[in-house]
Structure formats: structure tokens, C-alpha cells
């Protein structure tokens, strides 16, 4: 059933209030993590600089296997993201932004000062 305009406006205002209060932060962090995992997987799907398949190198042949590999040790995910510093070589602009967001979140959680990151420009 379609929502009325008033219902849409009410939901929109609720979401704005949740964002402003910080209540939506955990969900936004989960969304950021998901975008970064998909960005890392997209990179993983491309051949390595030596022309080899990353799957042949690390044994991850599916997104589920890759996600499981990252989940095995919580540091693996952040380490995989930080591997693209300082210039995010090999990532598209959108992928680099997703990975940079996770690095910034991890730094904030460690109480580290914000770092300047040189993101590639969107094409």
C-alpha cells in the first residue's frame, strides 16, 4: 500500500531526528561497513598487479568466504582498509570513499586525530 504524503513527511522527520540525536549512528556505521566490504570485494575480483587472481592468492572465491575471512579477526577488516593508504591505488573513487570512511571511523574509535586522506576524484 502506498504511503500518503503526510506519512512520508512524518517518516522523513523521524529519520532526521534520529540522525540528529545519534540514534541512527550504529545503523549508519553498519551501512558504511557493508559499503567498504563490497568495495574491498570489488577490488578482490580484479586481477592482482602480477596478473594473478586474488582468489588464487588468498583462497576466497566468494563474498561469503571473504567476509568470513575478515570477520575471523576484527583487525583484518581495518588492516585491509588501511592497506590502501596513502593514495587508495587500485580503487575507484566510490570504493576509496567507502574505505576512507571506515578508516576515519576506526581512527575516531581509537581517539586518534583525524588524518588527511587524498581520495581519487570521481570520473
GROMACS .gro file of C-alpha atoms in nm:
model
  123
    1UNK     CA    1   0.000   0.000   0.000
    2UNK     CA    2   0.132   0.341  -0.095
    3UNK     CA    3   0.211   0.592   0.177
    4UNK     CA    4   0.040   0.926   0.187
    5UNK     CA    5   0.244   1.241   0.160
    6UNK     CA    6   0.187   1.310   0.532
    7UNK     CA    7   0.319   0.963   0.623
    8UNK     CA    8   0.629   1.014   0.408
    9UNK     CA    9   0.694   1.351   0.569
   10UNK     CA   10   0.648   1.202   0.918
   11UNK     CA   11   0.898   0.921   0.845
   12UNK     CA   12   1.142   1.172   0.696
   13UNK     CA   13   1.121   1.390   1.009
   14UNK     CA   14   1.170   1.084   1.232
   15UNK     CA   15   1.483   0.988   1.040
   16UNK     CA   16   1.619   1.342   1.066
   17UNK     CA   17   1.558   1.342   1.442
   18UNK     CA   18   1.726   1.002   1.477
   19UNK     CA   19   2.031   1.125   1.285
   20UNK     CA   20   2.050   1.445   1.487
   21UNK     CA   21   2.027   1.257   1.818
   22UNK     CA   22   2.287   0.999   1.720
   23UNK     CA   23   2.035   0.715   1.749
   24UNK     CA   24   2.091   0.621   1.386
   25UNK     CA   25   2.471   0.610   1.422
   26UNK     CA   26   2.505   0.232   1.473
   27UNK     CA   27   2.293   0.165   1.166
   28UNK     CA   28   2.492   0.417   0.964
   29UNK     CA   29   2.817   0.253   1.079
   30UNK     CA   30   2.687  -0.089   0.972
   31UNK     CA   31   2.593   0.056   0.632
   32UNK     CA   32   2.941   0.207   0.599
   33UNK     CA   33   3.099  -0.129   0.686
   34UNK     CA   34   2.884  -0.304   0.426
   35UNK     CA   35   2.982  -0.049   0.158
   36UNK     CA   36   3.350  -0.094   0.244
   37UNK     CA   37   3.328  -0.474   0.235
   38UNK     CA   38   3.166  -0.455  -0.108
   39UNK     CA   39   3.439  -0.211  -0.221
   40UNK     CA   40   3.712  -0.445  -0.096
   41UNK     CA   41   3.541  -0.739  -0.266
   42UNK     CA   42   3.519  -0.543  -0.594
   43UNK     CA   43   3.893  -0.485  -0.574
   44UNK     CA   44   3.942  -0.853  -0.486
   45UNK     CA   45   3.756  -0.952  -0.803
   46UNK     CA   46   4.007  -0.766  -1.021
   47UNK     CA   47   4.341  -0.931  -1.108
   48UNK     CA   48   4.643  -0.856  -0.888
   49UNK     CA   49   4.929  -0.646  -1.032
   50UNK     CA   50   5.107  -0.972  -1.119
   51UNK     CA   51   4.801  -1.079  -1.321
   52UNK     CA   52   4.702  -1.349  -1.071
   53UNK     CA   53   4.355  -1.381  -0.931
   54UNK     CA   54   4.332  -1.264  -0.569
   55UNK     CA   55   4.115  -1.571  -0.504
   56UNK     CA   56   4.410  -1.791  -0.603
   57UNK     CA   57   4.630  -1.595  -0.363
   58UNK     CA   58   4.404  -1.588  -0.056
   59UNK     CA   59   4.162  -1.873  -0.125
   60UNK     CA   60   3.845  -1.660  -0.105
   61UNK     CA   61   3.625  -1.749  -0.402
   62UNK     CA   62   3.300  -1.590  -0.282
   63UNK     CA   63   3.187  -1.281  -0.097
   64UNK     CA   64   3.077  -1.500   0.195
   65UNK     CA   65   3.423  -1.657   0.222
   66UNK     CA   66   3.583  -1.314   0.201
   67UNK     CA   67   3.352  -1.171   0.468
   68UNK     CA   68   3.426  -1.472   0.690
   69UNK     CA   69   3.799  -1.415   0.645
   70UNK     CA   70   3.758  -1.051   0.752
   71UNK     CA   71   3.538  -1.149   1.049
   72UNK     CA   72   3.782  -1.408   1.183
   73UNK     CA   73   3.989  -1.136   1.342
   74UNK     CA   74   3.836  -0.789   1.386
   75UNK     CA   75   4.168  -0.629   1.293
   76UNK     CA   76   4.164  -0.793   0.949
   77UNK     CA   77   3.895  -0.559   0.819
   78UNK     CA   78   4.068  -0.241   0.932
   79UNK     CA   79   4.403  -0.375   0.815
   80UNK     CA   80   4.256  -0.449   0.471
   81UNK     CA   81   4.121  -0.093   0.454
   82UNK     CA   82   4.449   0.065   0.571
   83UNK     CA   83   4.641  -0.134   0.307
   84UNK     CA   84   4.516   0.119   0.050
   85UNK     CA   85   4.673   0.418   0.226
   86UNK     CA   86   4.812   0.665   0.133
   87UNK     CA   87   4.661   0.705  -0.216
   88UNK     CA   88   4.393   0.432  -0.249
   89UNK     CA   89   4.565   0.294  -0.560
   90UNK     CA   90   4.357   0.039  -0.745
   91UNK     CA   91   4.022   0.159  -0.609
   92UNK     CA   92   3.757   0.359  -0.789
   93UNK     CA   93   3.662   0.693  -0.633
   94UNK     CA   94   3.346   0.541  -0.483
   95UNK     CA   95   3.538   0.242  -0.342
   96UNK     CA   96   3.807   0.472  -0.200
   97UNK     CA   97   3.543   0.684  -0.027
   98UNK     CA   98   3.386   0.373   0.131
   99UNK     CA   99   3.725   0.252   0.256
  100UNK     CA  100   3.826   0.601   0.378
  101UNK     CA  101   3.504   0.622   0.579
  102UNK     CA  102   3.595   0.305   0.768
  103UNK     CA  103   3.948   0.430   0.833
  104UNK     CA  104   3.805   0.756   0.970
  105UNK     CA  105   3.558   0.564   1.191
  106UNK     CA  106   3.835   0.338   1.322
  107UNK     CA  107   4.054   0.639   1.398
  108UNK     CA  108   3.767   0.810   1.581
  109UNK     CA  109   3.706   0.498   1.792
  110UNK     CA  110   4.078   0.484   1.880
  111UNK     CA  111   4.065   0.854   1.972
  112UNK     CA  112   4.331   0.918   1.708
  113UNK     CA  113   4.343   1.263   1.550
  114UNK     CA  114   4.172   1.292   1.211
  115UNK     CA  115   4.403   1.232   0.917
  116UNK     CA  116   4.401   1.396   0.579
  117UNK     CA  117   4.340   1.141   0.305
  118UNK     CA  118   4.395   1.204  -0.064
  119UNK     CA  119   4.091   1.046  -0.226
  120UNK     CA  120   4.085   0.993  -0.602
  121UNK     CA  121   3.844   1.215  -0.793
  122UNK     CA  122   3.525   1.069  -0.936
  123UNK     CA  123   3.536   1.022  -1.311
   0.00000   0.00000   0.00000
